[in-house]
Amino acid sequence: MTDDAYAALDGLGAAPLWRFYGNLFPAQPRSRAVPYRWSWRDLRPHLLHFSETLSLHEAERRVLMLVNPGLTDPPATVNTLYAGLQIILPGETAQAHRHTSNAFRFVLEGEGAHTTVNGEPVRMAPGDLLLTPGWHWHDHTHQGDAPMIWLDALDYPMVNALEAGFYEQYHQRLQPLTRTADLGSRLFLHGRLTPAWIEPAGPNSPVTRYPWAETARALDAIADDATGSEVDGIALEYTDPFTGGPVMPTIGCRIHRLRPGFDGAGRRHTASTIVNVVRGEGATIVDGVRLEWSEHDTFAIPGWATYRHVNASASQDAVLFSYSDEPVMRSLGLYRTEPGDPGA
Ligand SMILES: [Fe+2]
């Protein structure tokens, strides 16, 4: 065929497959996301600055997006998932809304705020994980006496790619409180004893808040008698009490304890992962890039990137909170994993 023959196809809505083969069917995934670390120490002053100069009536949510240098348009943190740092001041409220994207908060700093989720006020304290599953109304109110900062997580890059994004504002700034405080946690956070009269109401965990005290108790209970994973340390999955599976259909959340001196084995998987450092200092090597981290830093491990974690301390644990799209990969039969060496 001549070039004219190719040009003639342009106006007909057709293209020669043989010119696209390598891109459409790569031998293995090539993420546009890059390994990257966002510094808490560097970003926190900017958050505080905007909290002083921008009201929550001007910005529906006061959030700094953590934008992966490889994923700027539309902005995302890894291919399918997003992370942002949100700040709210004492006395402030954030407008009630809902969206089909699943979301959660992981609290980094401050106390005294609550998120209302479908009429249930849910308390927030450092280390707590709060779920706002897709199409659940949510707003925030802060009645404490110091700024509160949390990590916001959403699956909007995936939902928008699927062209399933819907959004709606509530007709008032805040929802009425129609359930007692922390009901979703009190009903379900009793280990293996699950309320028998409650039917699952959706594809997400009914637990509204996984309090840090429970998470810490679970980590401590596995004191020194389990070696855990050679890749991810003592890694515990936050679960849906009805299914034992991930907390939301698109996002799985884990807490990891890396023992002093932990020098992990390398691995890769198709799931894209975002990690927030709860405490400790160390490094994660991702495809030859060394990401040094300390408390409250966030970092991205793109899908199919080989990584390994190192706890830099010989005397202190490091604790990492991670979330990934593994539930999607598994449910679609696309989850693959293999050991590897990230180099560096
Ligand atoms: Fe939201």
Tab-separated table of C-alpha atoms and ligand atoms in Angstrom:
chain	number	residue	atom	x	y	z
A	1	MET	CA	0.000	0.000	0.000
A	2	THR	CA	1.144	3.521	-0.675
A	3	ASP	CA	1.020	6.351	1.850
A	4	ASP	CA	-2.075	7.525	-0.010
A	5	ALA	CA	-3.714	4.228	0.766
A	6	TYR	CA	-3.080	4.786	4.494
A	7	ALA	CA	-4.269	8.390	4.296
A	8	ALA	CA	-7.476	7.259	2.647
A	9	LEU	CA	-8.316	5.233	5.758
A	10	ASP	CA	-8.198	8.287	8.017
A	11	GLY	CA	-11.512	9.667	6.862
A	12	LEU	CA	-13.207	6.292	7.059
A	13	GLY	CA	-12.744	5.600	10.772
A	14	ALA	CA	-10.375	2.705	10.088
A	15	ALA	CA	-6.711	1.970	10.861
A	16	PRO	CA	-4.222	-0.766	9.919
A	17	LEU	CA	-3.839	-3.028	12.946
A	18	TRP	CA	-0.346	-4.114	11.880
A	19	ARG	CA	0.997	-0.644	12.590
A	20	PHE	CA	-0.294	-0.720	16.195
A	21	TYR	CA	0.394	-4.293	17.235
A	22	GLY	CA	3.251	-3.677	19.654
A	23	ASN	CA	1.371	-0.972	21.531
A	24	LEU	CA	-1.932	-2.803	21.771
A	25	PHE	CA	-0.470	-6.141	22.829
A	26	PRO	CA	2.731	-5.381	24.773
A	27	ALA	CA	4.771	-8.391	25.865
A	28	GLN	CA	4.306	-7.106	29.415
A	29	PRO	CA	2.656	-4.081	31.078
A	30	ARG	CA	4.428	-0.719	30.713
A	31	SER	CA	3.025	1.675	33.303
A	32	ARG	CA	3.041	5.391	32.523
A	33	ALA	CA	3.330	5.933	36.297
A	34	VAL	CA	6.855	6.282	37.684
A	35	PRO	CA	8.215	5.367	41.124
A	36	TYR	CA	7.870	8.530	43.209
A	37	ARG	CA	7.888	9.723	46.821
A	38	TRP	CA	5.923	12.724	48.141
A	39	SER	CA	7.568	14.368	51.157
A	40	TRP	CA	5.337	15.099	54.144
A	41	ARG	CA	7.933	17.504	55.519
A	42	ASP	CA	7.957	19.518	52.270
A	43	LEU	CA	4.199	19.478	51.585
A	44	ARG	CA	2.786	20.102	55.071
A	45	PRO	CA	3.781	23.830	55.163
A	46	HIS	CA	1.978	24.364	51.820
A	47	LEU	CA	-1.145	22.695	53.201
A	48	LEU	CA	-1.038	24.980	56.237
A	49	HIS	CA	-0.532	27.997	53.958
A	50	PHE	CA	-3.655	27.230	51.914
A	51	SER	CA	-5.624	26.576	55.087
A	52	GLU	CA	-4.885	30.196	56.045
A	53	THR	CA	-5.568	31.740	52.642
A	54	LEU	CA	-8.400	29.677	51.115
A	55	SER	CA	-11.752	29.058	52.790
A	56	LEU	CA	-13.637	25.793	52.516
A	57	HIS	CA	-16.436	27.733	50.853
A	58	GLU	CA	-14.014	28.607	48.031
A	59	ALA	CA	-12.575	25.091	47.789
A	60	GLU	CA	-15.144	22.353	48.302
A	61	ARG	CA	-12.271	20.238	49.611
A	62	ARG	CA	-8.880	21.757	50.533
A	63	VAL	CA	-6.631	19.078	49.105
A	64	LEU	CA	-3.188	18.859	47.558
A	65	MET	CA	-3.275	16.114	44.942
A	66	LEU	CA	-0.250	13.823	44.847
A	67	VAL	CA	0.347	13.817	41.101
A	68	ASN	CA	2.600	11.193	39.588
A	69	PRO	CA	5.044	12.844	37.121
A	70	GLY	CA	4.002	10.239	34.544
A	71	LEU	CA	0.265	10.808	35.041
A	72	THR	CA	-0.429	14.531	34.869
A	73	ASP	CA	-3.419	14.641	32.465
A	74	PRO	CA	-5.711	13.616	33.989
A	75	PRO	CA	-3.807	13.784	37.285
A	76	ALA	CA	-3.455	10.501	39.163
A	77	THR	CA	-1.062	8.968	41.658
A	78	VAL	CA	-0.845	5.520	40.049
A	79	ASN	CA	-2.651	4.234	36.968
A	80	THR	CA	-5.970	3.460	38.658
A	81	LEU	CA	-5.821	5.267	42.008
A	82	TYR	CA	-5.380	8.682	43.549
A	83	ALA	CA	-3.978	10.079	46.797
A	84	GLY	CA	-4.277	13.595	48.197
A	85	LEU	CA	-3.530	15.429	51.432
A	86	GLN	CA	-6.585	17.167	52.895
A	87	ILE	CA	-6.591	19.765	55.674
A	88	ILE	CA	-9.540	21.080	57.682
A	89	LEU	CA	-9.400	23.711	60.429
A	90	PRO	CA	-11.282	23.849	63.737
A	91	GLY	CA	-14.818	25.154	63.188
A	92	GLU	CA	-14.873	24.310	59.491
A	93	THR	CA	-17.312	22.099	57.608
A	94	ALA	CA	-16.909	20.540	54.169
A	95	GLN	CA	-19.961	20.344	51.865
A	96	ALA	CA	-21.882	17.054	51.669
A	97	HIS	CA	-21.619	15.277	48.328
A	98	ARG	CA	-21.433	11.817	46.828
A	99	HIS	CA	-19.759	10.209	43.833
A	100	THR	CA	-19.595	6.765	42.309
A	101	SER	CA	-15.861	6.636	43.004
A	102	ASN	CA	-15.010	4.673	46.127
A	103	ALA	CA	-13.013	6.668	48.663
A	104	PHE	CA	-11.395	6.385	52.069
A	105	ARG	CA	-9.493	8.585	54.522
A	106	PHE	CA	-6.407	7.570	56.467
A	107	VAL	CA	-5.853	10.082	59.265
A	108	LEU	CA	-2.353	11.540	59.655
A	109	GLU	CA	-2.618	14.380	62.170
A	110	GLY	CA	-5.099	15.950	64.598
A	111	GLU	CA	-8.277	14.965	66.398
A	112	GLY	CA	-11.811	16.222	66.871
A	113	ALA	CA	-13.217	15.981	63.332
A	114	HIS	CA	-15.825	13.589	62.110
A	115	THR	CA	-16.972	12.493	58.681
A	116	THR	CA	-20.694	11.903	58.308
A	117	VAL	CA	-21.307	8.913	56.024
A	118	ASN	CA	-24.934	8.315	54.974
A	119	GLY	CA	-26.124	9.960	58.187
A	120	GLU	CA	-23.601	8.297	60.527
A	121	PRO	CA	-21.051	10.550	62.245
A	122	VAL	CA	-17.697	8.745	62.216
A	123	ARG	CA	-14.927	9.973	64.498
A	124	MET	CA	-11.441	10.570	63.132
A	125	ALA	CA	-8.120	10.128	64.933
A	126	PRO	CA	-4.573	9.452	63.725
A	127	GLY	CA	-4.173	6.022	62.124
A	128	ASP	CA	-7.928	5.536	61.640
A	129	LEU	CA	-9.182	4.242	58.290
A	130	LEU	CA	-12.621	5.583	57.312
A	131	LEU	CA	-14.538	4.232	54.335
A	132	THR	CA	-16.797	6.313	52.100
A	133	PRO	CA	-17.798	3.723	49.505
A	134	GLY	CA	-19.220	4.732	46.136
A	135	TRP	CA	-22.464	6.781	46.141
A	136	HIS	CA	-22.419	7.237	49.944
A	137	TRP	CA	-23.109	10.832	51.058
A	138	HIS	CA	-20.197	12.291	53.011
A	139	ASP	CA	-19.287	15.607	54.631
A	140	HIS	CA	-16.708	16.656	57.209
A	141	THR	CA	-17.015	18.690	60.412
A	142	HIS	CA	-14.091	19.702	62.623
A	143	GLN	CA	-14.807	20.550	66.256
A	144	GLY	CA	-11.273	20.091	67.596
A	145	ASP	CA	-8.726	22.780	68.386
A	146	ALA	CA	-5.919	22.167	65.874
A	147	PRO	CA	-5.727	21.527	62.114
A	148	MET	CA	-6.507	17.990	60.977
A	149	ILE	CA	-4.780	16.401	58.012
A	150	TRP	CA	-5.602	13.113	56.384
A	151	LEU	CA	-4.742	11.116	53.279
A	152	ASP	CA	-7.649	11.001	50.837
A	153	ALA	CA	-7.792	8.014	48.515
A	154	LEU	CA	-10.080	7.534	45.534
A	155	ASP	CA	-10.405	5.222	42.552
A	156	TYR	CA	-11.587	7.993	40.175
A	157	PRO	CA	-8.858	7.334	37.562
A	158	MET	CA	-10.312	3.838	37.133
A	159	VAL	CA	-13.973	4.883	37.390
A	160	ASN	CA	-13.496	7.677	34.852
A	161	ALA	CA	-11.625	5.333	32.493
A	162	LEU	CA	-14.700	3.098	32.706
A	163	GLU	CA	-16.883	6.175	32.033
A	164	ALA	CA	-18.927	5.435	35.155
A	165	GLY	CA	-18.289	8.649	37.081
A	166	PHE	CA	-21.348	10.338	38.628
A	167	TYR	CA	-21.311	13.185	41.160
A	168	GLU	CA	-23.971	14.999	43.146
A	169	GLN	CA	-24.036	17.714	45.813
A	170	TYR	CA	-26.371	17.395	48.774
A	171	HIS	CA	-29.122	20.050	48.878
A	172	GLN	CA	-27.777	21.323	52.225
A	173	ARG	CA	-24.209	21.879	53.355
A	174	LEU	CA	-24.381	19.025	55.889
A	175	GLN	CA	-26.484	15.868	56.104
A	176	PRO	CA	-28.790	15.306	59.079
A	177	LEU	CA	-27.365	12.795	61.573
A	178	THR	CA	-29.679	9.793	61.294
A	179	ARG	CA	-27.507	7.059	62.840
A	180	THR	CA	-25.641	6.930	66.123
A	181	ALA	CA	-21.935	7.737	66.113
A	182	ASP	CA	-19.565	5.026	64.861
A	183	LEU	CA	-22.406	2.502	64.506
A	184	GLY	CA	-20.754	0.744	61.564
A	185	SER	CA	-17.644	0.117	63.653
A	186	ARG	CA	-19.437	-0.919	66.845
A	187	LEU	CA	-21.608	-3.450	65.015
A	188	PHE	CA	-18.859	-5.191	63.136
A	189	LEU	CA	-15.515	-4.792	64.891
A	190	HIS	CA	-15.826	-7.785	67.170
A	191	GLY	CA	-13.647	-10.256	65.380
A	192	ARG	CA	-15.608	-13.219	64.155
A	193	LEU	CA	-18.955	-12.253	65.723
A	194	THR	CA	-21.038	-10.688	62.967
A	195	PRO	CA	-24.588	-9.316	63.439
A	196	ALA	CA	-26.875	-11.974	61.960
A	197	TRP	CA	-29.803	-9.660	61.248
A	198	ILE	CA	-27.923	-7.374	58.875
A	199	GLU	CA	-27.741	-8.221	55.182
A	200	PRO	CA	-24.859	-6.907	53.048
A	201	ALA	CA	-26.045	-3.647	51.507
A	202	GLY	CA	-23.467	-3.349	48.744
A	203	PRO	CA	-20.126	-4.556	47.434
A	204	ASN	CA	-18.244	-2.799	50.253
A	205	SER	CA	-17.441	-3.420	53.902
A	206	PRO	CA	-20.136	-2.141	56.313
A	207	VAL	CA	-17.398	-0.982	58.715
A	208	THR	CA	-17.298	2.799	58.574
A	209	ARG	CA	-14.148	3.191	60.683
A	210	TYR	CA	-11.222	0.858	61.373
A	211	PRO	CA	-9.797	2.566	64.488
A	212	TRP	CA	-6.044	2.712	64.926
A	213	ALA	CA	-6.358	1.167	68.408
A	214	GLU	CA	-7.728	-2.051	66.831
A	215	THR	CA	-5.098	-2.043	64.096
A	216	ALA	CA	-2.285	-1.558	66.614
A	217	ARG	CA	-3.717	-4.344	68.798
A	218	ALA	CA	-3.690	-6.724	65.840
A	219	LEU	CA	-0.109	-5.822	64.946
A	220	ASP	CA	1.019	-6.187	68.559
A	221	ALA	CA	-0.780	-9.519	68.985
A	222	ILE	CA	1.444	-10.916	66.263
A	223	ALA	CA	4.442	-10.137	68.415
A	224	ASP	CA	7.485	-12.183	67.582
A	225	ASP	CA	5.936	-15.484	66.670
A	226	ALA	CA	5.235	-14.849	62.988
A	227	THR	CA	7.788	-14.071	60.341
A	228	GLY	CA	5.219	-12.709	57.894
A	229	SER	CA	5.937	-12.205	54.234
A	230	GLU	CA	9.557	-11.918	53.125
A	231	VAL	CA	8.355	-9.154	50.749
A	232	ASP	CA	5.763	-7.214	52.771
A	233	GLY	CA	6.574	-8.064	56.401
A	234	ILE	CA	3.733	-8.677	58.862
A	235	ALA	CA	1.054	-7.548	56.408
A	236	LEU	CA	-2.599	-7.516	57.539
A	237	GLU	CA	-5.505	-6.885	55.197
A	238	TYR	CA	-8.430	-4.712	56.341
A	239	THR	CA	-11.431	-6.903	55.518
A	240	ASP	CA	-15.144	-6.817	54.853
A	241	PRO	CA	-16.641	-8.856	57.743
A	242	PHE	CA	-19.310	-10.314	55.440
A	243	THR	CA	-16.875	-11.678	52.850
A	244	GLY	CA	-13.427	-11.727	54.436
A	245	GLY	CA	-12.361	-9.946	51.245
A	246	PRO	CA	-11.198	-6.412	50.505
A	247	VAL	CA	-12.961	-3.397	52.014
A	248	MET	CA	-14.194	-2.072	48.675
A	249	PRO	CA	-14.556	-3.693	45.236
A	250	THR	CA	-11.795	-1.618	43.659
A	251	ILE	CA	-9.399	-0.972	46.558
A	252	GLY	CA	-7.655	-3.266	49.025
A	253	CYS	CA	-6.008	-1.779	52.157
A	254	ARG	CA	-3.211	-3.253	54.274
A	255	ILE	CA	-1.086	-2.388	57.269
A	256	HIS	CA	2.519	-3.661	57.353
A	257	ARG	CA	4.944	-4.036	60.199
A	258	LEU	CA	8.562	-4.238	59.086
A	259	ARG	CA	10.772	-5.501	61.869
A	260	PRO	CA	13.973	-3.648	62.822
A	261	GLY	CA	16.545	-4.243	60.102
A	262	PHE	CA	13.949	-5.743	57.721
A	263	ASP	CA	15.597	-6.182	54.325
A	264	GLY	CA	12.811	-7.435	52.115
A	265	ALA	CA	12.816	-9.692	49.101
A	266	GLY	CA	11.949	-8.216	45.705
A	267	ARG	CA	8.661	-8.871	43.888
A	268	ARG	CA	6.375	-7.381	41.281
A	269	HIS	CA	2.676	-7.687	40.585
A	270	THR	CA	0.182	-6.217	38.173
A	271	ALA	CA	-1.554	-4.333	41.006
A	272	SER	CA	-0.635	-0.632	41.327
A	273	THR	CA	0.102	0.399	44.912
A	274	ILE	CA	0.243	3.588	47.003
A	275	VAL	CA	1.966	3.522	50.404
A	276	ASN	CA	1.816	5.945	53.344
A	277	VAL	CA	4.395	5.705	56.117
A	278	VAL	CA	2.731	5.476	59.540
A	279	ARG	CA	6.025	5.511	61.395
A	280	GLY	CA	9.689	4.705	61.002
A	281	GLU	CA	12.352	5.368	58.411
A	282	GLY	CA	13.571	3.335	55.501
A	283	ALA	CA	13.625	2.985	51.752
A	284	THR	CA	11.749	1.168	49.040
A	285	ILE	CA	13.657	0.382	45.873
A	286	VAL	CA	11.334	0.412	42.828
A	287	ASP	CA	12.744	-0.546	39.416
A	288	GLY	CA	16.188	0.754	40.369
A	289	VAL	CA	14.892	3.975	41.978
A	290	ARG	CA	15.574	4.306	45.705
A	291	LEU	CA	12.674	6.054	47.472
A	292	GLU	CA	13.825	7.137	50.942
A	293	TRP	CA	10.904	7.574	53.313
A	294	SER	CA	10.031	8.726	56.802
A	295	GLU	CA	6.853	9.399	58.781
A	296	HIS	CA	3.746	10.366	56.750
A	297	ASP	CA	5.563	10.324	53.395
A	298	THR	CA	3.602	8.758	50.536
A	299	PHE	CA	5.070	6.786	47.652
A	300	ALA	CA	3.910	5.103	44.448
A	301	ILE	CA	4.749	1.603	43.224
A	302	PRO	CA	3.487	1.359	39.623
A	303	GLY	CA	1.976	-1.876	38.360
A	304	TRP	CA	4.522	-4.515	37.299
A	305	ALA	CA	7.373	-2.499	38.858
A	306	THR	CA	9.718	-4.649	40.950
A	307	TYR	CA	10.130	-3.380	44.514
A	308	ARG	CA	11.551	-4.248	47.881
A	309	HIS	CA	11.229	-2.580	51.298
A	310	VAL	CA	14.057	-1.845	53.755
A	311	ASN	CA	13.612	-0.719	57.377
A	312	ALA	CA	16.631	1.531	58.052
A	313	SER	CA	16.394	1.173	61.832
A	314	ALA	CA	18.129	-1.630	63.720
A	315	SER	CA	15.987	-1.038	66.816
A	316	GLN	CA	12.556	0.310	65.740
A	317	ASP	CA	9.706	-1.164	63.705
A	318	ALA	CA	8.571	0.617	60.571
A	319	VAL	CA	4.819	0.611	59.913
A	320	LEU	CA	3.412	1.155	56.423
A	321	PHE	CA	-0.185	1.585	55.288
A	322	SER	CA	-0.774	0.527	51.672
A	323	TYR	CA	-3.650	0.372	49.217
A	324	SER	CA	-3.879	-1.079	45.743
A	325	ASP	CA	-6.176	-2.124	42.906
A	326	GLU	CA	-5.454	-5.803	43.585
A	327	PRO	CA	-9.194	-6.611	44.048
A	328	VAL	CA	-9.846	-5.454	40.483
A	329	MET	CA	-6.901	-7.371	39.072
A	330	ARG	CA	-7.976	-10.531	40.853
A	331	SER	CA	-11.669	-10.295	39.984
A	332	LEU	CA	-10.842	-9.768	36.303
A	333	GLY	CA	-8.294	-12.592	36.184
A	334	LEU	CA	-5.473	-10.101	35.550
A	335	TYR	CA	-3.480	-10.533	38.761
A	336	ARG	CA	0.057	-11.811	38.148
A	337	THR	CA	3.018	-11.760	40.469
A	338	GLU	CA	6.598	-13.008	40.413
A	339	PRO	CA	9.803	-12.524	42.402
A	340	GLY	CA	12.451	-10.168	41.052
A	341	ASP	CA	15.351	-7.874	41.856
A	342	PRO	CA	14.657	-4.125	41.614
A	343	GLY	CA	18.394	-3.359	41.461
A	344	ALA	CA	20.102	-0.369	43.144
B	1	FE	FE	-15.865	13.089	48.218
